[in-house]
Short mmCIF file of C-alpha atoms in Angstrom, two decimals:
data_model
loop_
_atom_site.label_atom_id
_atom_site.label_comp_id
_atom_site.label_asym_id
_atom_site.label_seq_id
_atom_site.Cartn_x
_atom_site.Cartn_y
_atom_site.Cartn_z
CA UNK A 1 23.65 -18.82 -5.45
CA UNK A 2 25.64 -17.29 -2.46
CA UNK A 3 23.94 -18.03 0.56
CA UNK A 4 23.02 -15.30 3.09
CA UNK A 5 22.89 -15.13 6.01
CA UNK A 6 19.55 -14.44 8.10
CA UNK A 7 17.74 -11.23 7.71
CA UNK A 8 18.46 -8.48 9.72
CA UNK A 9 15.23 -6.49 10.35
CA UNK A 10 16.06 -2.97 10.83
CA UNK A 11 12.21 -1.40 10.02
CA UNK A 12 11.43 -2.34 13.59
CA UNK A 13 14.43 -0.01 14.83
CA UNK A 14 14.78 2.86 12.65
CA UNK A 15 11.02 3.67 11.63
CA UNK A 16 8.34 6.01 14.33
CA UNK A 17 5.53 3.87 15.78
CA UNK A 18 3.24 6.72 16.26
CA UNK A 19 1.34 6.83 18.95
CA UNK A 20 -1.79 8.82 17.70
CA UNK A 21 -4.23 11.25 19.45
CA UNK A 22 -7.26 8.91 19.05
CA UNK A 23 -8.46 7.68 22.60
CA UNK A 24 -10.19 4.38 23.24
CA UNK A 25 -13.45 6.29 24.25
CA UNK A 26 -13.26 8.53 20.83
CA UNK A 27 -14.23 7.00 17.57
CA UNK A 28 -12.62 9.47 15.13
CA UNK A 29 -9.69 12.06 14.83
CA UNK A 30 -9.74 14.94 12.91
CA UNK A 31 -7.30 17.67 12.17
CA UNK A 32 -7.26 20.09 9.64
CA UNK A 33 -3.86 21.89 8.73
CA UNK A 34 -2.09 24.32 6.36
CA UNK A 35 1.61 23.91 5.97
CA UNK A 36 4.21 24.84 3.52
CA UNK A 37 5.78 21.39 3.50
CA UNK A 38 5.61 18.31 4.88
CA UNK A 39 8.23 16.87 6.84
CA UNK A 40 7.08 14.08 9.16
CA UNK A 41 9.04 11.10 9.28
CA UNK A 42 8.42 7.48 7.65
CA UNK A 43 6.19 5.88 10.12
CA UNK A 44 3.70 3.55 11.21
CA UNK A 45 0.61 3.29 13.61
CA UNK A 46 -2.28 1.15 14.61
CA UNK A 47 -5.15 3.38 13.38
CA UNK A 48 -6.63 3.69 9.93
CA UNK A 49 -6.31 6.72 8.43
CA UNK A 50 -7.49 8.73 5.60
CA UNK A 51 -5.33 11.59 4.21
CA UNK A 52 -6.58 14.37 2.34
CA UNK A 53 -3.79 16.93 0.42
CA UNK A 54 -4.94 19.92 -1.71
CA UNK A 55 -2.17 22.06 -3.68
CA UNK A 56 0.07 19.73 -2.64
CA UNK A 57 1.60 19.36 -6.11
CA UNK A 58 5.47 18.48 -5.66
CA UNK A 59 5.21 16.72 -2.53
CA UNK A 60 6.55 13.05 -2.43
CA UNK A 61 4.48 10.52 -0.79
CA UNK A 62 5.77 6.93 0.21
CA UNK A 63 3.79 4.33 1.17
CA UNK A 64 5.17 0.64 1.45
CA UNK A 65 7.45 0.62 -1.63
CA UNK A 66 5.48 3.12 -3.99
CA UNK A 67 7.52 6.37 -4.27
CA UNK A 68 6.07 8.94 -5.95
CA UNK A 69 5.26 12.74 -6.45
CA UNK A 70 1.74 13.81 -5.58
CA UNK A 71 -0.65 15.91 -7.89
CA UNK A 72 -2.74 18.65 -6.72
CA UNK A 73 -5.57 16.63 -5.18
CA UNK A 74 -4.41 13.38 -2.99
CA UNK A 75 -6.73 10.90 -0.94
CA UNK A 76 -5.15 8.12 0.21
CA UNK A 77 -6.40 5.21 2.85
CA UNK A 78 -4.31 2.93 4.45
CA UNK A 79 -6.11 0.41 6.75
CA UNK A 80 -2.48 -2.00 7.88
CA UNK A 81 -0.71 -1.63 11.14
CA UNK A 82 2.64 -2.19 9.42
CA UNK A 83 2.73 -0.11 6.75
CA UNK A 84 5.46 2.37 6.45
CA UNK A 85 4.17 6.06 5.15
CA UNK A 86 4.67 9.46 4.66
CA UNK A 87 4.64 12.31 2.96
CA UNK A 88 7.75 14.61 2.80
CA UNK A 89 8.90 17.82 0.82
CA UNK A 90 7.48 20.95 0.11
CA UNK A 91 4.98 21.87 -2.28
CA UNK A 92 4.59 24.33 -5.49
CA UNK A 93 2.15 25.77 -4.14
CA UNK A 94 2.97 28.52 -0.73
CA UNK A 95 0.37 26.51 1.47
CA UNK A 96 -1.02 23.42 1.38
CA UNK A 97 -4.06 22.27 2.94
CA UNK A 98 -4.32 18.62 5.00
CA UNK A 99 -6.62 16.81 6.34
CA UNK A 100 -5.89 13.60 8.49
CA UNK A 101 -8.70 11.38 9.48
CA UNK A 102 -7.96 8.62 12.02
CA UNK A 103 -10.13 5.42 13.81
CA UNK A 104 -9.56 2.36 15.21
CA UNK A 105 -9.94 -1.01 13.26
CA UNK A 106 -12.98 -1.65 14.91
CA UNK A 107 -14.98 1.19 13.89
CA UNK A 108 -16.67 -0.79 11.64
CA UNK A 109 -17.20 -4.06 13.17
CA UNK A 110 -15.99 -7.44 11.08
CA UNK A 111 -19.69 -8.73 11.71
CA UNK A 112 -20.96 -5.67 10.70
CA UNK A 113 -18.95 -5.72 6.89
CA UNK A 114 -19.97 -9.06 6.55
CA UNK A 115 -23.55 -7.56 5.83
CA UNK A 116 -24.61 -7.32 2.47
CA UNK A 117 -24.96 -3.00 2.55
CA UNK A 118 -21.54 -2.88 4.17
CA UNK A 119 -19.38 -5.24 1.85
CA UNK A 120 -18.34 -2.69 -0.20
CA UNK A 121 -16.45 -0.87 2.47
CA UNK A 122 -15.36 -4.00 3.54
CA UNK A 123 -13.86 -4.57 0.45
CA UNK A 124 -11.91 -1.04 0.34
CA UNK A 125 -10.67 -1.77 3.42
CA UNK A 126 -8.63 -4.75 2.43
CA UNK A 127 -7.19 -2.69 -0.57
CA UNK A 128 -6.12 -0.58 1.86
CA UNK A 129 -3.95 -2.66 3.36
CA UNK A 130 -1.47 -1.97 0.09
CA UNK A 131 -2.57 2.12 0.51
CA UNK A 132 -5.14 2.95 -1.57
CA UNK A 133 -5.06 5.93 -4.02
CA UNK A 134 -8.23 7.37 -5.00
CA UNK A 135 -8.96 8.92 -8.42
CA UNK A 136 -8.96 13.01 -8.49
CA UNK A 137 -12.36 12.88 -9.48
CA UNK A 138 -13.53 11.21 -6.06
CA UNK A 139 -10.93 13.31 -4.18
CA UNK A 140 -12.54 16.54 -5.48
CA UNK A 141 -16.31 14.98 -4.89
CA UNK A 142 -15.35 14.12 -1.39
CA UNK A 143 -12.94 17.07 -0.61
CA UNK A 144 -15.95 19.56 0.51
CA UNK A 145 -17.66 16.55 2.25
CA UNK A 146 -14.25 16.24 5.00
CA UNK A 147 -14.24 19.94 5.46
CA UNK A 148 -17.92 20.18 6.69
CA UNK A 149 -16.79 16.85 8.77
CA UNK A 150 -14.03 18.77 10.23
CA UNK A 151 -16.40 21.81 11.20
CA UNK A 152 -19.54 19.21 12.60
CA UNK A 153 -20.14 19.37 16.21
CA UNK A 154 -22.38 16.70 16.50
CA UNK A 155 -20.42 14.13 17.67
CA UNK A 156 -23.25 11.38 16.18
CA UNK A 157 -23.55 13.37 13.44
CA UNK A 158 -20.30 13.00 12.15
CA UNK A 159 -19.83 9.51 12.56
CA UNK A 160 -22.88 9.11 10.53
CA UNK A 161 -21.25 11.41 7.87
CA UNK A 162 -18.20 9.84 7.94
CA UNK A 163 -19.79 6.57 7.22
CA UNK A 164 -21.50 8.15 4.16
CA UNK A 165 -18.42 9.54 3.19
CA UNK A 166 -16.65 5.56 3.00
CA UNK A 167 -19.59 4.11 1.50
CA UNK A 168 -19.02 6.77 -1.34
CA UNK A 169 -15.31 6.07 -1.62
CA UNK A 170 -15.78 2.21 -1.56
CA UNK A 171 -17.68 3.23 -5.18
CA UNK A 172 -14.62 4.33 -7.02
CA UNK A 173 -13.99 2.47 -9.45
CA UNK A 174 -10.66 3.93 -10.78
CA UNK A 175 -8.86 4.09 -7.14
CA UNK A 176 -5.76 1.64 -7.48
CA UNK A 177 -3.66 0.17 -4.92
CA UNK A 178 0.25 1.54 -3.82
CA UNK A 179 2.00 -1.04 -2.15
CA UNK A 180 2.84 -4.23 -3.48
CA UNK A 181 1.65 -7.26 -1.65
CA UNK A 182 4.76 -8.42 -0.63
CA UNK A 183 6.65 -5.74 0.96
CA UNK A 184 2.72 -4.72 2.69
CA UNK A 185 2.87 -8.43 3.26
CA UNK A 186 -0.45 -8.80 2.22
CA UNK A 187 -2.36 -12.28 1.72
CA UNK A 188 -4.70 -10.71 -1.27
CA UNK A 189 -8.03 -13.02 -0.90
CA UNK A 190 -8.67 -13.83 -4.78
CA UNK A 191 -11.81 -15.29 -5.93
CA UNK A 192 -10.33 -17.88 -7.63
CA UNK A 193 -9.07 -20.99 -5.40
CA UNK A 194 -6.77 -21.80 -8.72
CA UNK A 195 -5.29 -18.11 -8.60
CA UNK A 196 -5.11 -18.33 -5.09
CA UNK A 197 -3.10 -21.96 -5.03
CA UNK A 198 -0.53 -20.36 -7.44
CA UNK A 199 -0.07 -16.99 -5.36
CA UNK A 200 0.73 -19.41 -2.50
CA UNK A 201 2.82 -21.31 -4.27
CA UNK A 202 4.90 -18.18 -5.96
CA UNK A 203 4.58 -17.01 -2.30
CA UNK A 204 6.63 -19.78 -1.34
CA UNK A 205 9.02 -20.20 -3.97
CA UNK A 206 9.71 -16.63 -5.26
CA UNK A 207 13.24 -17.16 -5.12
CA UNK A 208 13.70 -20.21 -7.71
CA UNK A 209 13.03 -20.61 -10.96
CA UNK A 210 9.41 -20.91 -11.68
CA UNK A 211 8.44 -22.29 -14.90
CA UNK A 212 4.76 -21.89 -16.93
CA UNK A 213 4.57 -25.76 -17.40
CA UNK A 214 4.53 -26.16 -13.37
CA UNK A 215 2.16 -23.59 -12.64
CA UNK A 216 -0.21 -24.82 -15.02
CA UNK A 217 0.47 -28.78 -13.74
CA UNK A 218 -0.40 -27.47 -10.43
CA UNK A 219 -3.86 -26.40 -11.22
CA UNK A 220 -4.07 -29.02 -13.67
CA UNK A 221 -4.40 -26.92 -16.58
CA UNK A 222 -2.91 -26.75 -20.10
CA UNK A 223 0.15 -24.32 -20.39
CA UNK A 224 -1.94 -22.19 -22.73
CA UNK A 225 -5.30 -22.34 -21.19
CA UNK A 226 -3.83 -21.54 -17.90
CA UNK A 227 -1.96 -18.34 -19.35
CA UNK A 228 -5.27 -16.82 -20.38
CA UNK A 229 -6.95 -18.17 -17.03
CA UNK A 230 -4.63 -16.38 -15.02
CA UNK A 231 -5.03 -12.99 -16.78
CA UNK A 232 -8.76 -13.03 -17.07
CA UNK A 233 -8.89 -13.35 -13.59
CA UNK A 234 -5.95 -11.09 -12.65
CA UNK A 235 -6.14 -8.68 -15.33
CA UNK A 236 -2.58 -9.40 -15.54
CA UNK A 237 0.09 -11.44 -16.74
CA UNK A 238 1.58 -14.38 -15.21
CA UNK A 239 5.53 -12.46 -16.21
CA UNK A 240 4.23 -9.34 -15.16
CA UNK A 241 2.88 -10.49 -11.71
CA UNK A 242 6.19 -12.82 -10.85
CA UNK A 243 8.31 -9.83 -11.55
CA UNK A 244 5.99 -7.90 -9.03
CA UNK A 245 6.24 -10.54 -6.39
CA UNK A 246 9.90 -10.84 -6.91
CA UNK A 247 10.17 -6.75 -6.70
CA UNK A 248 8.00 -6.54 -3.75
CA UNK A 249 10.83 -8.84 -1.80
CA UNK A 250 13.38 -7.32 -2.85
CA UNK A 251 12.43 -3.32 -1.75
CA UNK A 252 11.20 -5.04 1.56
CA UNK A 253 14.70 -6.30 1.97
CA UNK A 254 16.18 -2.84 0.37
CA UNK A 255 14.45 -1.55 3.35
CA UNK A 256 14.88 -4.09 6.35
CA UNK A 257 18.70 -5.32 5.08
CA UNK A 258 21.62 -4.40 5.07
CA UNK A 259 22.75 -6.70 1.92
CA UNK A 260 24.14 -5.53 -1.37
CA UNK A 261 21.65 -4.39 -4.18
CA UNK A 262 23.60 -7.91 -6.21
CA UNK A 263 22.61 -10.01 -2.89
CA UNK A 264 18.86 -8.69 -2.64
CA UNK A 265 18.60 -9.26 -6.51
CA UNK A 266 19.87 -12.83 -6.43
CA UNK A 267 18.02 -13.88 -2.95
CA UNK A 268 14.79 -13.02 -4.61
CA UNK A 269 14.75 -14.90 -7.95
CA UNK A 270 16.65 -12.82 -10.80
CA UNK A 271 19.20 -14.46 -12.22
CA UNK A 272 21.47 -11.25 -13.38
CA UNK A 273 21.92 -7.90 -12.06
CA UNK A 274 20.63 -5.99 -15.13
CA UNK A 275 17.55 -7.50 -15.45
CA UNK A 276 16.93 -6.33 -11.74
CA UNK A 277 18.11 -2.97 -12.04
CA UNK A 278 16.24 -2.49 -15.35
CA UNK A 279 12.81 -4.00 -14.20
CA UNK A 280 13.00 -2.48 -10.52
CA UNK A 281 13.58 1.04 -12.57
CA UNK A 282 10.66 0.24 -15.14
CA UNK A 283 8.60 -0.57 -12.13
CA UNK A 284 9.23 2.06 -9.73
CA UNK A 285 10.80 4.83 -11.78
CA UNK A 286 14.22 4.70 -9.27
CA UNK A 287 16.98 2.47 -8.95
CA UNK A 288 17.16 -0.32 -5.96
CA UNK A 289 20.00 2.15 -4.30
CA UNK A 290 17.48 5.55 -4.92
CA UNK A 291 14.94 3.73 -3.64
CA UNK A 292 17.16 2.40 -0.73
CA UNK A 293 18.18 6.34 0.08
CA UNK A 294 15.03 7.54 -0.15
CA UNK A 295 14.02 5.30 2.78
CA UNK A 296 17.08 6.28 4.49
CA UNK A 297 16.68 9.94 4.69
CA UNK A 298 13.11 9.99 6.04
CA UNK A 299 13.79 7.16 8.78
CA UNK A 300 14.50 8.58 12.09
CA UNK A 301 16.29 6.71 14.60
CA UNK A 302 14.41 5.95 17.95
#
């Protein structure tokens, strides 16, 4: 294989840190706005935030490397520094409604989701880190719930309701992750301590050939007994998930590089160029150089 030379990291340059309106003293943000489109750029900040879109139908939202067009309902959390979003175009609909919720890391202490009642929210919060997607049905539950937090007063009062609100979300059993792991550059934190030896290992060596028989050796299981292992505990399989991890490297280096689609696809473990091209489009319903644009046009240069 060719060898490359050294990343160039471009995200750092071409992608708004945002500085948001939260204060140190303030524990939330709230803003409530109609619009006709959306047309932000791709950005980053250090807050959490929750985002709330109704008749936004049409609009494409981006977050990490998941591109796609939003229904009429959309709640999404994303709870990682780092992690490139937006959402841009115009809707169906003449006016859509927003609502963009925003606090600090700390607003739940760690000690405090350590606690039994508070692991659940805990727990949401490191899907987040990926962008979490909530199902419609939650969206439309909780929908009402942020408008009368938008119109509260009560400073205390809201904070309680918010809190209420996030224990009710961390229930939803149907939300699903955006982002893959690698181009979030997420460590997940799997039960298993065998799952989690082979995600560090296919961490690691993403970029050669990985075969079944030394997975299986390295958790000293049979080839066949780990197979099922890993998918049990997964609910995936092991081709599906390498493919993933091999994908999620090469959008982040779509994104951060200025190397050929042919030098991304080799540097992160395919062996030909139409295997890439035909899982990246299975996977993410766009080509590597679609998916490279699309991050092109909504970057703004600071």
């Amino acid at each position: 294989m060719e060898h490359l030379s050294p990343l160039q990291n471009l995200s750092h340059k071409n992608i708004i840190r945002e500085i948001t309106p939260l204060s140190d003293k303030d524990c939330l943000y709230i803003v409530k706005r109609y619009k006709q489109e959306c047309d932000y750029p791709i950005h980053t900040h250090d807050m959490y935030e929750l985002n709330l879109i109704h008749d936004g139908k049409g609009v494409t939202r981006i977050v990490g490397d998941s591109v796609e067009t939003i229904d009429d309902w959309e709640l999404v959390l994303i709870t990682k520094s780092d992690l490139e979003h937006t959402w841009e175009g115009g809707s169906v609909h003449p006016m859509m409604m927003e609502i963009t919720l925003q606090f600090a890391p700390d607003f739940i202490p760690d000690t405090m989701l350590q606690k039994n009642q508070m692991m659940p929210i805990g727990a949401m919060f490191e899907q987040a880190k990926h962008g979490l997607l909530f199902s419609k049905e939650m969206t439309e539950q909780i929908a009402p719930q942020l408008n009368e937090l938008v119109e509260q007063k009560d400073s205390i009062e809201q904070i309680l309701s918010f809190i209420r609100i996030l224990h009710t979300l961390s229930k939803d059993a149907h939300a699903r992750t955006l982002s893959s792991k690698s181009f979030a550059r997420v460590v997940d934190k799997f039960d298993s301590r065998r799952v989690r030896k082979v995600d560090e290992y296919v961490q690691q060596h993403y970029k050669e050939e990985i075969r079944l028989s030394d997975l299986a050796q390295l958790v000293n299981m049979t080839e066949v007994g780990f197979s099922r292992f890993f998918r049990m505990r997964t609910g995936v399989r092991l081709s599906d998930y390498l493919i993933s991890v091999r994908l999620g490297h090469a959008t982040r280096m779509l994104v951060d590089t200025t190397h050929t689609i042919s030098e991304v696809a080799y540097a992160c473990g395919f062996n030909n160029i139409s295997n890439f091209n035909r899982q990246f489009m299975r996977l993410k319903q766009m080509t590597p150089n679609a998916f490279r644009q699309t991050y092109r046009k909504t970057k703004t240069i600071i």
